[in-house]
């Protein structure tokens, strides 16, 4: 089983960017911890981060035939990108939307997602654990689907 993890804009600054809101883990630490958890689940993980919407679209399109599911923290693109939505729908891979912070307890514009209605689910507000919960959710879905 292969899972693609996508990190959107500004997530490369994790650990130093508003740690009171996003936590003190760097993106490298999150990827390393997530990879360890994936190994325990018998899952191959590929992590990718970009600040550029088109690069994320390209990576989603490349996932067709390479991945069985996607975890996506699209950052600010969650609230603005029809292109990411269209790419996710085009590859037709199951995905989980996730966020470190509770977007529903923040500014009103962050409460709109162009991805959520077609996602398996949305996990937010649990800091770095949001990634772990999302991984377990997509793996559980894929295992149940393959039974």
PDB file of C-alpha atoms in Angstrom:
ATOM      1  CA  UNK A   1       0.000   0.000   0.000  1.00  0.00           C
ATOM      2  CA  UNK A   2       1.365   3.397  -1.011  1.00  0.00           C
ATOM      3  CA  UNK A   3       0.303   6.737   0.445  1.00  0.00           C
ATOM      4  CA  UNK A   4       1.232  10.190  -0.849  1.00  0.00           C
ATOM      5  CA  UNK A   5       1.438  12.950   1.772  1.00  0.00           C
ATOM      6  CA  UNK A   6       1.079  16.460   0.389  1.00  0.00           C
ATOM      7  CA  UNK A   7       2.034  19.556   2.356  1.00  0.00           C
ATOM      8  CA  UNK A   8       0.982  22.919   0.962  1.00  0.00           C
ATOM      9  CA  UNK A   9       2.288  26.465   1.242  1.00  0.00           C
ATOM     10  CA  UNK A  10       4.221  27.678   4.269  1.00  0.00           C
ATOM     11  CA  UNK A  11       4.337  24.239   5.860  1.00  0.00           C
ATOM     12  CA  UNK A  12       8.067  24.202   5.148  1.00  0.00           C
ATOM     13  CA  UNK A  13       8.254  26.816   7.952  1.00  0.00           C
ATOM     14  CA  UNK A  14       6.725  24.559  10.602  1.00  0.00           C
ATOM     15  CA  UNK A  15       8.572  24.665  13.882  1.00  0.00           C
ATOM     16  CA  UNK A  16       9.351  28.358  13.520  1.00  0.00           C
ATOM     17  CA  UNK A  17       6.076  29.674  12.073  1.00  0.00           C
ATOM     18  CA  UNK A  18       3.584  30.591  14.799  1.00  0.00           C
ATOM     19  CA  UNK A  19       4.472  27.644  17.067  1.00  0.00           C
ATOM     20  CA  UNK A  20       1.620  28.566  19.430  1.00  0.00           C
ATOM     21  CA  UNK A  21      -0.788  27.793  16.600  1.00  0.00           C
ATOM     22  CA  UNK A  22       1.008  25.126  14.566  1.00  0.00           C
ATOM     23  CA  UNK A  23       3.281  23.497  17.144  1.00  0.00           C
ATOM     24  CA  UNK A  24       7.029  23.157  17.456  1.00  0.00           C
ATOM     25  CA  UNK A  25       7.584  20.163  15.139  1.00  0.00           C
ATOM     26  CA  UNK A  26       9.430  20.920  11.913  1.00  0.00           C
ATOM     27  CA  UNK A  27       8.140  19.478   8.660  1.00  0.00           C
ATOM     28  CA  UNK A  28      11.151  17.148   8.561  1.00  0.00           C
ATOM     29  CA  UNK A  29      10.244  15.858  12.046  1.00  0.00           C
ATOM     30  CA  UNK A  30       6.614  15.332  11.032  1.00  0.00           C
ATOM     31  CA  UNK A  31       7.659  13.450   7.899  1.00  0.00           C
ATOM     32  CA  UNK A  32      10.111  11.273   9.865  1.00  0.00           C
ATOM     33  CA  UNK A  33       7.548  10.415  12.565  1.00  0.00           C
ATOM     34  CA  UNK A  34       4.857   9.785   9.975  1.00  0.00           C
ATOM     35  CA  UNK A  35       7.214   7.500   8.032  1.00  0.00           C
ATOM     36  CA  UNK A  36       7.896   5.493  11.206  1.00  0.00           C
ATOM     37  CA  UNK A  37       4.179   5.053  11.794  1.00  0.00           C
ATOM     38  CA  UNK A  38       3.698   4.063   8.159  1.00  0.00           C
ATOM     39  CA  UNK A  39       6.337   1.333   8.540  1.00  0.00           C
ATOM     40  CA  UNK A  40       4.426  -0.097  11.500  1.00  0.00           C
ATOM     41  CA  UNK A  41       1.300  -0.184   9.333  1.00  0.00           C
ATOM     42  CA  UNK A  42       3.169  -1.794   6.435  1.00  0.00           C
ATOM     43  CA  UNK A  43       2.683   1.258   4.257  1.00  0.00           C
ATOM     44  CA  UNK A  44       5.072   2.949   1.831  1.00  0.00           C
ATOM     45  CA  UNK A  45       4.977   6.717   2.289  1.00  0.00           C
ATOM     46  CA  UNK A  46       6.039   9.499  -0.055  1.00  0.00           C
ATOM     47  CA  UNK A  47       6.048  13.057   1.308  1.00  0.00           C
ATOM     48  CA  UNK A  48       6.022  16.170  -0.854  1.00  0.00           C
ATOM     49  CA  UNK A  49       5.815  19.875   0.010  1.00  0.00           C
ATOM     50  CA  UNK A  50       5.440  22.866  -2.259  1.00  0.00           C
ATOM     51  CA  UNK A  51       4.493  26.491  -1.909  1.00  0.00           C
ATOM     52  CA  UNK A  52       3.305  26.427  -5.531  1.00  0.00           C
ATOM     53  CA  UNK A  53      -0.207  25.396  -6.464  1.00  0.00           C
ATOM     54  CA  UNK A  54       0.776  24.070  -9.901  1.00  0.00           C
ATOM     55  CA  UNK A  55       3.514  21.884  -8.421  1.00  0.00           C
ATOM     56  CA  UNK A  56       0.976  20.334  -6.046  1.00  0.00           C
ATOM     57  CA  UNK A  57      -1.424  19.751  -8.960  1.00  0.00           C
ATOM     58  CA  UNK A  58       1.400  18.097 -10.918  1.00  0.00           C
ATOM     59  CA  UNK A  59       2.253  15.841  -7.976  1.00  0.00           C
ATOM     60  CA  UNK A  60      -1.389  14.811  -7.517  1.00  0.00           C
ATOM     61  CA  UNK A  61      -1.609  13.911 -11.200  1.00  0.00           C
ATOM     62  CA  UNK A  62       1.608  11.863 -10.915  1.00  0.00           C
ATOM     63  CA  UNK A  63       0.049   9.917  -8.041  1.00  0.00           C
ATOM     64  CA  UNK A  64      -2.260   8.089 -10.422  1.00  0.00           C
ATOM     65  CA  UNK A  65      -0.825   4.588 -10.627  1.00  0.00           C
ATOM     66  CA  UNK A  66       1.821   5.385  -7.995  1.00  0.00           C
ATOM     67  CA  UNK A  67      -0.304   5.768  -4.861  1.00  0.00           C
ATOM     68  CA  UNK A  68      -3.346   4.136  -3.341  1.00  0.00           C
ATOM     69  CA  UNK A  69      -4.385   7.123  -1.254  1.00  0.00           C
ATOM     70  CA  UNK A  70      -3.475  10.698  -0.390  1.00  0.00           C
ATOM     71  CA  UNK A  71      -3.142  12.716   2.806  1.00  0.00           C
ATOM     72  CA  UNK A  72      -3.344  16.419   2.045  1.00  0.00           C
ATOM     73  CA  UNK A  73      -2.684  19.448   4.194  1.00  0.00           C
ATOM     74  CA  UNK A  74      -3.223  22.012   1.469  1.00  0.00           C
ATOM     75  CA  UNK A  75      -2.695  24.928   3.864  1.00  0.00           C
ATOM     76  CA  UNK A  76      -4.214  28.125   2.508  1.00  0.00           C
ATOM     77  CA  UNK A  77      -4.982  26.425  -0.824  1.00  0.00           C
ATOM     78  CA  UNK A  78      -7.702  24.482   1.007  1.00  0.00           C
ATOM     79  CA  UNK A  79      -9.796  27.643   0.949  1.00  0.00           C
ATOM     80  CA  UNK A  80      -8.959  28.859  -2.548  1.00  0.00           C
ATOM     81  CA  UNK A  81      -7.914  26.135  -4.966  1.00  0.00           C
ATOM     82  CA  UNK A  82     -10.383  24.684  -7.398  1.00  0.00           C
ATOM     83  CA  UNK A  83      -7.329  23.385  -9.287  1.00  0.00           C
ATOM     84  CA  UNK A  84      -6.323  21.131  -6.368  1.00  0.00           C
ATOM     85  CA  UNK A  85      -9.900  19.922  -6.042  1.00  0.00           C
ATOM     86  CA  UNK A  86     -10.101  19.131  -9.750  1.00  0.00           C
ATOM     87  CA  UNK A  87      -6.770  17.267  -9.660  1.00  0.00           C
ATOM     88  CA  UNK A  88      -7.877  15.173  -6.678  1.00  0.00           C
ATOM     89  CA  UNK A  89     -11.141  14.316  -8.401  1.00  0.00           C
ATOM     90  CA  UNK A  90      -9.364  13.526 -11.670  1.00  0.00           C
ATOM     91  CA  UNK A  91      -7.040  10.918 -10.134  1.00  0.00           C
ATOM     92  CA  UNK A  92      -9.947   9.449  -8.148  1.00  0.00           C
ATOM     93  CA  UNK A  93      -7.766   8.336  -5.243  1.00  0.00           C
ATOM     94  CA  UNK A  94      -9.244   8.352  -1.744  1.00  0.00           C
ATOM     95  CA  UNK A  95      -7.900  11.254   0.293  1.00  0.00           C
ATOM     96  CA  UNK A  96      -8.076  12.706   3.768  1.00  0.00           C
ATOM     97  CA  UNK A  97      -7.877  16.461   4.282  1.00  0.00           C
ATOM     98  CA  UNK A  98      -6.013  17.472   7.414  1.00  0.00           C
ATOM     99  CA  UNK A  99      -4.923  20.558   9.309  1.00  0.00           C
ATOM    100  CA  UNK A 100      -2.757  21.088  12.366  1.00  0.00           C
ATOM    101  CA  UNK A 101      -4.995  23.811  13.780  1.00  0.00           C
ATOM    102  CA  UNK A 102      -8.748  23.746  14.265  1.00  0.00           C
ATOM    103  CA  UNK A 103      -9.781  25.724  11.197  1.00  0.00           C
ATOM    104  CA  UNK A 104     -13.348  25.955  12.523  1.00  0.00           C
ATOM    105  CA  UNK A 105     -12.149  27.968  15.516  1.00  0.00           C
ATOM    106  CA  UNK A 106     -10.277  30.460  13.333  1.00  0.00           C
ATOM    107  CA  UNK A 107     -11.160  33.141  10.798  1.00  0.00           C
ATOM    108  CA  UNK A 108     -14.376  32.620   8.873  1.00  0.00           C
ATOM    109  CA  UNK A 109     -12.581  32.266   5.517  1.00  0.00           C
ATOM    110  CA  UNK A 110     -10.658  29.247   6.880  1.00  0.00           C
ATOM    111  CA  UNK A 111     -13.924  27.437   7.504  1.00  0.00           C
ATOM    112  CA  UNK A 112     -14.522  26.968   3.770  1.00  0.00           C
ATOM    113  CA  UNK A 113     -12.814  24.035   2.079  1.00  0.00           C
ATOM    114  CA  UNK A 114     -12.869  23.231  -1.618  1.00  0.00           C
ATOM    115  CA  UNK A 115     -11.633  19.718  -0.782  1.00  0.00           C
ATOM    116  CA  UNK A 116     -13.718  18.524   2.166  1.00  0.00           C
ATOM    117  CA  UNK A 117     -16.932  17.436   0.478  1.00  0.00           C
ATOM    118  CA  UNK A 118     -15.169  14.753  -1.600  1.00  0.00           C
ATOM    119  CA  UNK A 119     -12.639  13.692   1.052  1.00  0.00           C
ATOM    120  CA  UNK A 120     -12.999  10.499   3.060  1.00  0.00           C
ATOM    121  CA  UNK A 121     -12.904  12.834   6.036  1.00  0.00           C
ATOM    122  CA  UNK A 122     -11.337  15.941   7.504  1.00  0.00           C
ATOM    123  CA  UNK A 123      -9.114  15.897  10.574  1.00  0.00           C
ATOM    124  CA  UNK A 124      -8.110  19.162  12.191  1.00  0.00           C
ATOM    125  CA  UNK A 125      -7.078  20.690  15.458  1.00  0.00           C
ATOM    126  CA  UNK A 126      -4.887  17.922  16.869  1.00  0.00           C
ATOM    127  CA  UNK A 127      -1.526  19.379  15.919  1.00  0.00           C
ATOM    128  CA  UNK A 128       0.939  16.830  14.592  1.00  0.00           C
ATOM    129  CA  UNK A 129      -1.427  14.037  15.662  1.00  0.00           C
ATOM    130  CA  UNK A 130      -3.737  15.166  12.835  1.00  0.00           C
ATOM    131  CA  UNK A 131      -1.241  13.571  10.436  1.00  0.00           C
ATOM    132  CA  UNK A 132      -1.173  10.294  12.388  1.00  0.00           C
ATOM    133  CA  UNK A 133      -4.951  10.143  12.604  1.00  0.00           C
ATOM    134  CA  UNK A 134      -5.259  10.868   8.880  1.00  0.00           C
ATOM    135  CA  UNK A 135      -2.757   8.125   8.040  1.00  0.00           C
ATOM    136  CA  UNK A 136      -4.634   5.576  10.126  1.00  0.00           C
ATOM    137  CA  UNK A 137      -7.927   6.666   8.554  1.00  0.00           C
ATOM    138  CA  UNK A 138      -6.812   6.299   4.943  1.00  0.00           C
ATOM    139  CA  UNK A 139      -5.006   3.008   5.629  1.00  0.00           C
ATOM    140  CA  UNK A 140      -8.075   1.655   7.438  1.00  0.00           C
ATOM    141  CA  UNK A 141     -10.280   2.674   4.531  1.00  0.00           C
ATOM    142  CA  UNK A 142      -7.999   1.039   1.965  1.00  0.00           C
ATOM    143  CA  UNK A 143      -7.693  -2.186   3.963  1.00  0.00           C
ATOM    144  CA  UNK A 144     -11.473  -2.428   4.375  1.00  0.00           C
ATOM    145  CA  UNK A 145     -11.957  -1.735   0.664  1.00  0.00           C
ATOM    146  CA  UNK A 146      -9.517  -4.519  -0.277  1.00  0.00           C
ATOM    147  CA  UNK A 147     -11.171  -7.189   1.871  1.00  0.00           C
TER     148      UNK A 147
END
